[in-house]
CSV table of C-alpha atoms and ligand atoms in Angstrom, one decimal:
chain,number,residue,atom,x,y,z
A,16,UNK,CA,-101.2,71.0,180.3
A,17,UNK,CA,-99.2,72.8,177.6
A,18,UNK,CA,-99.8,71.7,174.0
A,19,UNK,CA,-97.0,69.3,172.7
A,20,UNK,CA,-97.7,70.9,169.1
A,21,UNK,CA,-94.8,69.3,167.1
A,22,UNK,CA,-96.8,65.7,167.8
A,23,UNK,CA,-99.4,67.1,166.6
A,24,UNK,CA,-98.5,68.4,162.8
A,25,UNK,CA,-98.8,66.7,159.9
A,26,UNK,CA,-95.9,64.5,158.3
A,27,UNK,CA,-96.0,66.9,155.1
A,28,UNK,CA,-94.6,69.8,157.7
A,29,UNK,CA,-91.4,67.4,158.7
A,30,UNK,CA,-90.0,68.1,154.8
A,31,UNK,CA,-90.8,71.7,155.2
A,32,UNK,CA,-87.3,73.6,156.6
A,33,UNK,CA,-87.0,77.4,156.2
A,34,UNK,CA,-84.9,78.9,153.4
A,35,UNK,CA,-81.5,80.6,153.4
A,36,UNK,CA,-82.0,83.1,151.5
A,37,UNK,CA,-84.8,84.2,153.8
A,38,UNK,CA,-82.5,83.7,156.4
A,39,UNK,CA,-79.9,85.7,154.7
A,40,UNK,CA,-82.6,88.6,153.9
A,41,UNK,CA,-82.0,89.4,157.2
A,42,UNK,CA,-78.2,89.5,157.0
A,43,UNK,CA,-78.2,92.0,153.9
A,44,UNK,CA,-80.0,94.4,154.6
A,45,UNK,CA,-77.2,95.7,157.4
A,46,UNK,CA,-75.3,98.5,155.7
A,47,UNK,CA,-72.2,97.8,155.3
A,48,UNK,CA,-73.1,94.2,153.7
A,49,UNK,CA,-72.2,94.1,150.0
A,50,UNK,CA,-75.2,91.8,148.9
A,51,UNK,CA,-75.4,89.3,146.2
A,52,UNK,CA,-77.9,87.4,147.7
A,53,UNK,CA,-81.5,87.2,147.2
A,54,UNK,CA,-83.0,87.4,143.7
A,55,UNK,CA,-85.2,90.4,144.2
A,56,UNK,CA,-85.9,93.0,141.5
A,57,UNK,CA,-84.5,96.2,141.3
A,58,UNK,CA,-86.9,98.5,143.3
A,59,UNK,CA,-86.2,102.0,141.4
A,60,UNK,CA,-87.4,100.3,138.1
A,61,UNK,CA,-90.8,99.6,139.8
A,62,UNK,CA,-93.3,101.9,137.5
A,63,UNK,CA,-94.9,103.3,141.1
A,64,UNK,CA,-96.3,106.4,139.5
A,65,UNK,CA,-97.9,104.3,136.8
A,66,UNK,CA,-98.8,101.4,139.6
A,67,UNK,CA,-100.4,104.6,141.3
A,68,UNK,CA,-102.5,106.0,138.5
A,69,UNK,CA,-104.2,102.3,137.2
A,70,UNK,CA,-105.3,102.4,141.1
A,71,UNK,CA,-106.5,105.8,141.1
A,72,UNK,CA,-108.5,105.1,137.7
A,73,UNK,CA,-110.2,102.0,139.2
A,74,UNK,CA,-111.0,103.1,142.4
A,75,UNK,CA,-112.2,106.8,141.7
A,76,UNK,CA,-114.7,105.2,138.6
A,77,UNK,CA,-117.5,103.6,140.9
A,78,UNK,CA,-118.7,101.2,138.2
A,79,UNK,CA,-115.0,99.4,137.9
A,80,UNK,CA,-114.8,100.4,141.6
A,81,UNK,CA,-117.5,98.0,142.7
A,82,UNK,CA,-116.0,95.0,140.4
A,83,UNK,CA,-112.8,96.0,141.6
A,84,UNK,CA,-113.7,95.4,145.4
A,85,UNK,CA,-116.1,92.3,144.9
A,86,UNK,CA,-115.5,88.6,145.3
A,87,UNK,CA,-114.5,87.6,141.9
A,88,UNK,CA,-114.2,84.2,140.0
A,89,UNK,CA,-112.1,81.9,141.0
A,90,UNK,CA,-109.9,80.9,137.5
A,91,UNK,CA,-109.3,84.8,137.4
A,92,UNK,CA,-110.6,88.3,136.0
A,93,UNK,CA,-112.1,87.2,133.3
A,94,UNK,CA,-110.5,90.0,130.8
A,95,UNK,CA,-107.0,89.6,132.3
A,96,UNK,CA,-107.9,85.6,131.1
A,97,UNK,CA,-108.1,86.5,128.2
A,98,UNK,CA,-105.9,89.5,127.6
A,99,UNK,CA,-103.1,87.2,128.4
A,100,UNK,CA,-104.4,84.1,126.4
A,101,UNK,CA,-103.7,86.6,123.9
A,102,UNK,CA,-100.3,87.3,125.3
A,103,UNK,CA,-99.2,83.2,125.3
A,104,UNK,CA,-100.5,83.3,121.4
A,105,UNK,CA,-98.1,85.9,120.7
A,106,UNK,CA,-95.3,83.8,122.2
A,107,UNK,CA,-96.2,81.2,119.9
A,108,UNK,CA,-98.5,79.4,122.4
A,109,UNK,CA,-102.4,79.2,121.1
A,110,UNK,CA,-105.0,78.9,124.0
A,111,UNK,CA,-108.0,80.5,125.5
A,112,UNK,CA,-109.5,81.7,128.5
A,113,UNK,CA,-110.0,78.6,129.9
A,114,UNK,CA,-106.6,77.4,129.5
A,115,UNK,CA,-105.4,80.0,132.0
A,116,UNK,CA,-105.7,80.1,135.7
A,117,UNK,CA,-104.6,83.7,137.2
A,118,UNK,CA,-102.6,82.5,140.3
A,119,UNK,CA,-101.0,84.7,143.5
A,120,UNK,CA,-97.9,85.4,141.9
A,121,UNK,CA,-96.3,82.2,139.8
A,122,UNK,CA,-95.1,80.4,143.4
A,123,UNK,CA,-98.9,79.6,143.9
A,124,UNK,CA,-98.9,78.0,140.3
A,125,UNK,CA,-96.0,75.8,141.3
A,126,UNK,CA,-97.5,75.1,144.8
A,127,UNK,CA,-101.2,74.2,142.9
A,128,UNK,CA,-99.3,72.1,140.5
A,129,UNK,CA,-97.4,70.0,143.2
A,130,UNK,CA,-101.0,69.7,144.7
A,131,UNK,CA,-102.3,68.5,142.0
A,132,UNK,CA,-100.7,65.6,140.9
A,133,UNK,CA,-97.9,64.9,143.8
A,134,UNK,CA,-98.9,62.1,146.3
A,135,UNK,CA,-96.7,61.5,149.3
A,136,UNK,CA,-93.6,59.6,148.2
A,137,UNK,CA,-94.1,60.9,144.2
A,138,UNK,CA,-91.2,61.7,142.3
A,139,UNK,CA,-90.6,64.9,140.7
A,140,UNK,CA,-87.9,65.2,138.1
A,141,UNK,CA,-85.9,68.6,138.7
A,142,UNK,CA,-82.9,70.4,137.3
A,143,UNK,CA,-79.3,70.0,139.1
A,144,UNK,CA,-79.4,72.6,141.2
A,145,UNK,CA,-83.2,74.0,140.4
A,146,UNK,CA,-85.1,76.8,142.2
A,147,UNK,CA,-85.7,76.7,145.8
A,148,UNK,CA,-88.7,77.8,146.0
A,149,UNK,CA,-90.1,75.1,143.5
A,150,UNK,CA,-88.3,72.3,145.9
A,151,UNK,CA,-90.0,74.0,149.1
A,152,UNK,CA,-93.5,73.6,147.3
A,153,UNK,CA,-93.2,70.2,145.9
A,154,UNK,CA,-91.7,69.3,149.8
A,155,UNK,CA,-95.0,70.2,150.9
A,156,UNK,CA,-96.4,67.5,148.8
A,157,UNK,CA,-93.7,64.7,150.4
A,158,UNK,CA,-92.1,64.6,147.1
A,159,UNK,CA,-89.1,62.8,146.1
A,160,UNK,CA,-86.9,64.1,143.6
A,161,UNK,CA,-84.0,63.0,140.5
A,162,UNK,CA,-82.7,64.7,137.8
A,163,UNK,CA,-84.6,65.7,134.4
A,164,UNK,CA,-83.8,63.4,131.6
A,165,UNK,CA,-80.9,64.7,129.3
A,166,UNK,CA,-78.3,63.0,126.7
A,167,UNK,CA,-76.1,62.6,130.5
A,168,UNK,CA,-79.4,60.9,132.4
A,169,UNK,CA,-81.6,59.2,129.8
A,170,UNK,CA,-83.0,56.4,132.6
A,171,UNK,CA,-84.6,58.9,134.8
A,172,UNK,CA,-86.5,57.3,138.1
A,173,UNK,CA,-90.6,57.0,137.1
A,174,UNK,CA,-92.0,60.8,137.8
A,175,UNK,CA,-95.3,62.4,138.1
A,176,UNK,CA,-93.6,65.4,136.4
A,177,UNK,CA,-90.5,67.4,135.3
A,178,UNK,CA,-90.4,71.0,136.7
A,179,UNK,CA,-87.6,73.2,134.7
A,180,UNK,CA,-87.1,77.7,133.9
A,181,UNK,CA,-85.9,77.0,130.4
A,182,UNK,CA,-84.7,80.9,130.5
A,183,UNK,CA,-81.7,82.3,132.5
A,184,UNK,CA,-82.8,79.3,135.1
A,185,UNK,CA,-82.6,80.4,139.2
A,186,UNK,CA,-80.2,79.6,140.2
A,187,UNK,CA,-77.3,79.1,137.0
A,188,UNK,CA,-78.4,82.1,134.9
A,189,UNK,CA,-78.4,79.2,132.4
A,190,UNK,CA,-80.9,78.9,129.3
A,191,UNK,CA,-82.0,75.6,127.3
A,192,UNK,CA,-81.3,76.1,123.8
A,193,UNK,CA,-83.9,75.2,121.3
A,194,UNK,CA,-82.4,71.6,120.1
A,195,UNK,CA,-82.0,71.3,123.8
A,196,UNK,CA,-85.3,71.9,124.2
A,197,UNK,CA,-86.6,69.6,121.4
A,198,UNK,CA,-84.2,67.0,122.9
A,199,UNK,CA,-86.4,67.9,126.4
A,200,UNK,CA,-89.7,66.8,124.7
A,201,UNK,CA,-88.8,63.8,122.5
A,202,UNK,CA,-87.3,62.3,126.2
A,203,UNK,CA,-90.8,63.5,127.9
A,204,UNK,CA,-92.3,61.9,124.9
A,205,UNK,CA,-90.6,58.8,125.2
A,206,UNK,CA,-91.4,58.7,129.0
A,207,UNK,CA,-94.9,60.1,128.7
A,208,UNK,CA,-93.5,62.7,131.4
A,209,UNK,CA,-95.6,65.6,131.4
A,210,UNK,CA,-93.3,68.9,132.1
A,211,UNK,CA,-93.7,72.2,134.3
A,212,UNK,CA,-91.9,74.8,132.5
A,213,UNK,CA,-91.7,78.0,134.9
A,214,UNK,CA,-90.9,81.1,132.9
A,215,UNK,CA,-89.9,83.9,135.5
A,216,UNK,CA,-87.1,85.0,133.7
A,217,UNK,CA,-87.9,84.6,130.3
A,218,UNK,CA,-88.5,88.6,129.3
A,219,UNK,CA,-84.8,89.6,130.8
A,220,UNK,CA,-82.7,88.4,128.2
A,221,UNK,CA,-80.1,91.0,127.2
A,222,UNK,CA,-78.8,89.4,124.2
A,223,UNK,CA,-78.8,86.8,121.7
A,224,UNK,CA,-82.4,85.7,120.4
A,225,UNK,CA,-84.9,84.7,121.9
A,226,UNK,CA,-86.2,80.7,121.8
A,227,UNK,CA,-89.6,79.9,122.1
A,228,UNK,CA,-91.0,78.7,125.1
A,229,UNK,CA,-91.1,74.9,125.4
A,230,UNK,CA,-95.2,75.2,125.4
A,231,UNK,CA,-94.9,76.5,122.0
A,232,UNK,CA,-93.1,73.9,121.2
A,233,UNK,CA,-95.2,71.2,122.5
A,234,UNK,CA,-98.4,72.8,121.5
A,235,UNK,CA,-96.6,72.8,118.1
A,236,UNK,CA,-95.9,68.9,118.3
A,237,UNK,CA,-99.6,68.2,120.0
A,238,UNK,CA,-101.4,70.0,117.4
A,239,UNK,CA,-103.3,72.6,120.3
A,240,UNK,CA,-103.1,73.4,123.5
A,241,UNK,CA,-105.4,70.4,124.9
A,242,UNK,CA,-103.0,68.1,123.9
A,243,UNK,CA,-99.8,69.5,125.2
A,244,UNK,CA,-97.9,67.8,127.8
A,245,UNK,CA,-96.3,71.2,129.1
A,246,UNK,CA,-97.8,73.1,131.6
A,247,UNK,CA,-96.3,77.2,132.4
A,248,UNK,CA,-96.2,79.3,135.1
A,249,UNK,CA,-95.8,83.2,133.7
A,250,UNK,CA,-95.3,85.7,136.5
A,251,UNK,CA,-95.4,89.8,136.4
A,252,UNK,CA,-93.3,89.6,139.5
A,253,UNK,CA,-89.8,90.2,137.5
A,254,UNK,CA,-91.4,92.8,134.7
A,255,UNK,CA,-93.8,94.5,136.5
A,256,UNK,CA,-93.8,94.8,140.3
A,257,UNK,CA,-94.1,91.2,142.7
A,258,UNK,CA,-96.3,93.0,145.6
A,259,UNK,CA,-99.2,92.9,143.5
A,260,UNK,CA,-98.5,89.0,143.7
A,261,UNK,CA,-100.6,88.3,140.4
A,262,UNK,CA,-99.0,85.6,138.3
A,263,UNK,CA,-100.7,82.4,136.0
A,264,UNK,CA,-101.1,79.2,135.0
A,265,UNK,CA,-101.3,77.5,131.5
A,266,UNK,CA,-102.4,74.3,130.9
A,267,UNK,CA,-105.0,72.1,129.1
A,268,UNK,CA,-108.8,72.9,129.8
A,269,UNK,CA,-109.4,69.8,132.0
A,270,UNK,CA,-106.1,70.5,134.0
A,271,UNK,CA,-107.2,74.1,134.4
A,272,UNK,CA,-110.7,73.0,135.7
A,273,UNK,CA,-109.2,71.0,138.6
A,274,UNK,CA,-106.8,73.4,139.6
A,275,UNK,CA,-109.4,75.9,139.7
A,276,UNK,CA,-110.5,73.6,142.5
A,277,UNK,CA,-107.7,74.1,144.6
A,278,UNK,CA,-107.4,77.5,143.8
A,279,UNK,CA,-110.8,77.7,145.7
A,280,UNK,CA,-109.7,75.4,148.8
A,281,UNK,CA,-106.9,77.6,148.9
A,282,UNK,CA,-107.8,81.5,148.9
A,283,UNK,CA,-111.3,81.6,146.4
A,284,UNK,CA,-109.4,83.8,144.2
A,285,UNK,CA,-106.6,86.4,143.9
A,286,UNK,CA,-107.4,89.9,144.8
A,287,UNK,CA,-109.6,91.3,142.0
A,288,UNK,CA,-108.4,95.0,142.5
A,289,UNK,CA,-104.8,93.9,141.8
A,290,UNK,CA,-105.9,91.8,139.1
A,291,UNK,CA,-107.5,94.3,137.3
A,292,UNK,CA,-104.5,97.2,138.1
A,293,UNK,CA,-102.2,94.5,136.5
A,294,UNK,CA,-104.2,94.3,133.4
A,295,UNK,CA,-104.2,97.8,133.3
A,296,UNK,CA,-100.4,97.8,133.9
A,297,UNK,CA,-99.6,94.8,131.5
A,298,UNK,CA,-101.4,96.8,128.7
A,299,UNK,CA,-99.2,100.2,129.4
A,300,UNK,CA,-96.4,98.6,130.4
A,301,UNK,CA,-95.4,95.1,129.1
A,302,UNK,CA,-93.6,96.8,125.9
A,303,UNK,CA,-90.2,97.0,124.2
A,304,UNK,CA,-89.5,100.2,125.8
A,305,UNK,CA,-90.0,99.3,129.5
A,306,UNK,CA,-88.7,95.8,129.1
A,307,UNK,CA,-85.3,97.5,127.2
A,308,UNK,CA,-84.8,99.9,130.5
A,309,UNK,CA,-85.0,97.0,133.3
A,310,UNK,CA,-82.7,94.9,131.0
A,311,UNK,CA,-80.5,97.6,130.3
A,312,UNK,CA,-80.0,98.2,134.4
A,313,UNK,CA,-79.5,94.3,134.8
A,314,UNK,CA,-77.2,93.7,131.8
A,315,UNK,CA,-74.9,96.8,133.3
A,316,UNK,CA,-75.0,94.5,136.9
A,317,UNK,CA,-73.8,91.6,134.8
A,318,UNK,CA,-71.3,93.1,133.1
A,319,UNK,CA,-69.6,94.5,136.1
A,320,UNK,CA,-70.0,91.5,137.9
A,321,UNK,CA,-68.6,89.5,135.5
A,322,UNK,CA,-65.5,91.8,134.5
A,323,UNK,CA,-64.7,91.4,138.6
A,324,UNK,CA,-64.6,87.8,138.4
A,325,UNK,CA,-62.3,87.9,135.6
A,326,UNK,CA,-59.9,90.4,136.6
A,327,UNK,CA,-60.2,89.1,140.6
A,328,UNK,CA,-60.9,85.5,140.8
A,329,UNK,CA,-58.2,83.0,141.3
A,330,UNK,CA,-57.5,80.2,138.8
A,331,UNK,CA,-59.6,76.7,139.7
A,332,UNK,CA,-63.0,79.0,139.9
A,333,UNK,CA,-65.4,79.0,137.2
A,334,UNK,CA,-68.7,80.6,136.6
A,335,UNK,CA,-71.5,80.9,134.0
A,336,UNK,CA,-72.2,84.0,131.3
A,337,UNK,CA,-75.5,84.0,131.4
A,338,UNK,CA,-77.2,85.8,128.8
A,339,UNK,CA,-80.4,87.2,130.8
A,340,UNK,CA,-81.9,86.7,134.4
A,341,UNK,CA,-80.6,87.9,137.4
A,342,UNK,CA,-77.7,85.2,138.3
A,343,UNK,CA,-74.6,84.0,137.9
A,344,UNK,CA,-73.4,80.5,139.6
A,345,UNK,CA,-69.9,80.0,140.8
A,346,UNK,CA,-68.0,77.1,141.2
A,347,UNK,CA,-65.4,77.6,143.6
A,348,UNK,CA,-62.2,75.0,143.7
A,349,UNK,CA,-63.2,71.6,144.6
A,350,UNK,CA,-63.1,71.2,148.5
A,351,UNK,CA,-64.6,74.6,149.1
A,352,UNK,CA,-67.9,74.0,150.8
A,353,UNK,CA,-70.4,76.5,149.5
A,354,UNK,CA,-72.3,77.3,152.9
A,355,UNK,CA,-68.9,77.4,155.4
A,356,UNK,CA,-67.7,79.8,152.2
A,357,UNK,CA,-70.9,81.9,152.3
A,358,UNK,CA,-71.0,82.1,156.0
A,359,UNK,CA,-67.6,83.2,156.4
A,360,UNK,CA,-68.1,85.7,153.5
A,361,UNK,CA,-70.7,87.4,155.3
A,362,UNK,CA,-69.2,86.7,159.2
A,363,UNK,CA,-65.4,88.0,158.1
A,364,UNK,CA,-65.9,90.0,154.7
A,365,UNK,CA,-69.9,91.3,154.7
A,366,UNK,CA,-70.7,90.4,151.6
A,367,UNK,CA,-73.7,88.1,151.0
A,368,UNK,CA,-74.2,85.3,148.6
A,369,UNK,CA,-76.1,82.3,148.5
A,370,UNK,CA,-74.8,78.6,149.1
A,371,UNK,CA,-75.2,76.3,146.0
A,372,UNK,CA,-76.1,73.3,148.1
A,373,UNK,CA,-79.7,74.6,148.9
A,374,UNK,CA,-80.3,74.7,145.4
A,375,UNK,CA,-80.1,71.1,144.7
A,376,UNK,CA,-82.5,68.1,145.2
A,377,UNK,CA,-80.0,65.5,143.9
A,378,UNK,CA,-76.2,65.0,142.9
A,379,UNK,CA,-75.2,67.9,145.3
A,380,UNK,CA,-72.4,69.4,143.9
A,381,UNK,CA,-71.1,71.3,147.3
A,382,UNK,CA,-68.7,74.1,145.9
A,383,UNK,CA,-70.8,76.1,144.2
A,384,UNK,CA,-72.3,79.6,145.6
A,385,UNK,CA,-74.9,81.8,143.3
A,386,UNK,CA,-74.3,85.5,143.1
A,387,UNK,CA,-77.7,87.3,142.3
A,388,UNK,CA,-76.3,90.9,140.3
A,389,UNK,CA,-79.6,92.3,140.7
A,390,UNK,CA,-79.2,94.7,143.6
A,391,UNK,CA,-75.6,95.2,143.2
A,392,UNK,CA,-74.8,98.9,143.4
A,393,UNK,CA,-72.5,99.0,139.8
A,394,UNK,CA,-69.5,100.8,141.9
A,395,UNK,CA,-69.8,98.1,144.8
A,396,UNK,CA,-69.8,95.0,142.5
A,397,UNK,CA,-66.0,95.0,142.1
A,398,UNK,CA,-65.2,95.6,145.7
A,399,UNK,CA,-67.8,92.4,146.8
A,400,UNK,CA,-66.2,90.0,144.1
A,401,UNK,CA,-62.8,91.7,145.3
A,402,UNK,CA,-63.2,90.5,149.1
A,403,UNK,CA,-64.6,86.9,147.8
A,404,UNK,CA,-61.8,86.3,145.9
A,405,UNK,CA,-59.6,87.2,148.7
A,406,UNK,CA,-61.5,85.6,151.1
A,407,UNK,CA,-60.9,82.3,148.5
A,408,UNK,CA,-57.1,82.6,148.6
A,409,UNK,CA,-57.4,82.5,152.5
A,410,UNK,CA,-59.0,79.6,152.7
B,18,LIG,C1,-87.7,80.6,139.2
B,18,LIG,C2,-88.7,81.3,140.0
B,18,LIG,N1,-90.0,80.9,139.9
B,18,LIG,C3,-91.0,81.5,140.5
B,18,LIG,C4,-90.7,82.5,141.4
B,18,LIG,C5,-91.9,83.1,142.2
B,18,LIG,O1,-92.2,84.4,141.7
B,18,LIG,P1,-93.6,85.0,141.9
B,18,LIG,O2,-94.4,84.2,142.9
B,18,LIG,O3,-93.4,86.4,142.4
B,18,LIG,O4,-94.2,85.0,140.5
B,18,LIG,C6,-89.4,83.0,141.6
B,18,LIG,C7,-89.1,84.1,142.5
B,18,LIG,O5,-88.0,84.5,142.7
B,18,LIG,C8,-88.4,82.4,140.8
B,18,LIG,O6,-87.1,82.7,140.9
């Protein structure tokens, strides 16, 4: 008798579908597709020779060779820990050792934190639209969702948490300015709503000043770390290189102590050898100079991309100038459904982009479509906003 496996799985796999831009990874990588779909980085600005050398120096010293190999702790490296306790302090965000969990790339750190305090049926509060990926973890939890509490919402549905990128946000390319961000905590306040601020972007801002990280500001209000209702997920992924898939976690001591339980459940720890190249990276690497040259490529993608949708699009579209991050999100005329518009863009006039309506949870707005600039040849970008636009008047 052949195994009837779909009986068999658990209810938590029946929210879990797959995601289009997986889906469409497929699609762009034919030759001839002019891709703004997925959000990957840039792979020429990977430091590979450098990436190559911290392995070399690990791995040829026997003493850090043997650590490097070994089963390792499970809250992280212990001088990574701390090295980048020292890097949150110097984003205005106080904590120790203990305060950080080293995760498999920040997606683990919003996976553990949907585990963590997500029964089935939970609510999380999320952005309108919000990161996929974040909604595909929290799925696997049976979550519910509604939308973050802002001067539009303030009578949010009861949540375990909020989950927000306060920086050049995935998918709108959109930041949270600081008295939007104050606003943000005195509403948590009010609702005792503990937040999950997920910083992936935060370092690719091309202009304009930076604004601290809502941790800092909540430390700030709590009075330490310990007290602080915001929890982060930093990532390497987007400034470094995402293979080595090291990312972390902040949060208070006791929160870190139980994830460091399902950190163990899940995969004991994250490779040690790439946690210790990745310290040896972050220290060479994670600097004005390096950060300035992946910006500078990015900002040059935005620029052209944007300067196309001005000179091609027709009027009744509308799209955001964001100021960092790797996106911008369109809004096409009302009536234009984002996926039959992306399909048909890549079916009839190969070029990629993403449908907007993945990208929400709640109050789906159906005519929107997120172009990702960050593979976009510069001499290509004109041509793929060219054939959207005409593509648009077609329709
Ligand atoms: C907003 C956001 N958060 C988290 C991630 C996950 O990144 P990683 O697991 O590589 O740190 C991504 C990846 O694209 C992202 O866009």
């Amino acid at each position: 008798m052949t195994t009837n496996w779909p009986a068999r799985y658990a209810s938590r796999i029946t929210g879990m579908v797959p995601s289009d831009i997986r889906e469409l990874a497929k699609a762009m990588r034919q030759p001839d597709v002019i891709s703004f779909g997925g959000g990957i980085p840039e792979p020429t600005l990977f430091p590979h020779d450098v990436v190559a050398d911290s392995f070399q120096r690990i791995l040829t010293d026997a003493k850090t060779a043997r650590i490097a190999l070994q089963y390792s702790e499970s809250g992280g490296y212990m001088p990574l820990r701390e090295w980048l306790a020292g890097y949150m302090g110097s984003m205005g965000a106080p904590c120790g050792p203990e305060n950080i969990l080293v995760t498999s790339g920040s997606q683990q750190g919003l996976d553990f934190v949907g585990r963590l305090l997500l029964s089935p049926g939970d609510t999380v509060l999320v952005e309108t639209p919000t990161y996929i990926g974040a909604l595909r973890a929290f799925d696997a939890c049976e979550a519910k969702y509604g939308a973050l509490p802002s001067p539009e919402n303030p009578n949010p549905p009861a949540a375990k948490f909020g989950y927000l990128m306060p920086d050049f946000q995935n998918p709108q390319g959109t930041s949270l300015s600081l008295a939007e961000r104050e606003d943000l905590l005195d509403r948590a306040e009010a609702l005792d709503l503990p937040l999950l601020e997920d910083s992936a972007y935060e370092k690719l801002r091309f202009e304009g000043t930076p604004i601290p990280p809502l941790i800092a500001l909540a430390i700030k209000r709590a009075g330490g770390i310990e007290k602080s209702r915001v929890l982060y997920t930093g990532t390497f992924s987007k400034t470094i290189v995402p293979s080595l898939r090291v990312g972390w976690l902040v949060a208070p001591s006791e929160v870190i102590a139980k994830l460091i339980l399902i950190k163990q459940a899940a995969d004991l720890h994250t490779s040690t050898l790439n946690q210790m190249v990745m310290m040896d990276l972050a220290q060479r690497m994670l600097n004005e100079q390096h950060l300035n040259h992946i910006r500078a490529t990015y900002k040059r993608r935005r620029d052209v991309t944007l300067a196309a949708l001005a000179t091609h699009m027709p009027p009744g579209v509308s799209w955001t100038k964001p100021e960092g991050g790797l996106y911008i999100w369109v809004t096409l005329p009302p009536g234009v459904d984002g996926t039959a518009f992306a399909t048909k863009a890549l079916a009839e006039n190969r070029v990629a982009v993403v449908s907007g309506k993945s990208c929400f949870a709640v109050n789906t707005v159906p005519n929107t479509i997120r172009l990702s600039f960050s593979l976009i040849p510069e001499d290509k970008a004109e041509e793929g906003v060219k054939r959207l636009a005409e593509l648009l008047r077609r329709i």
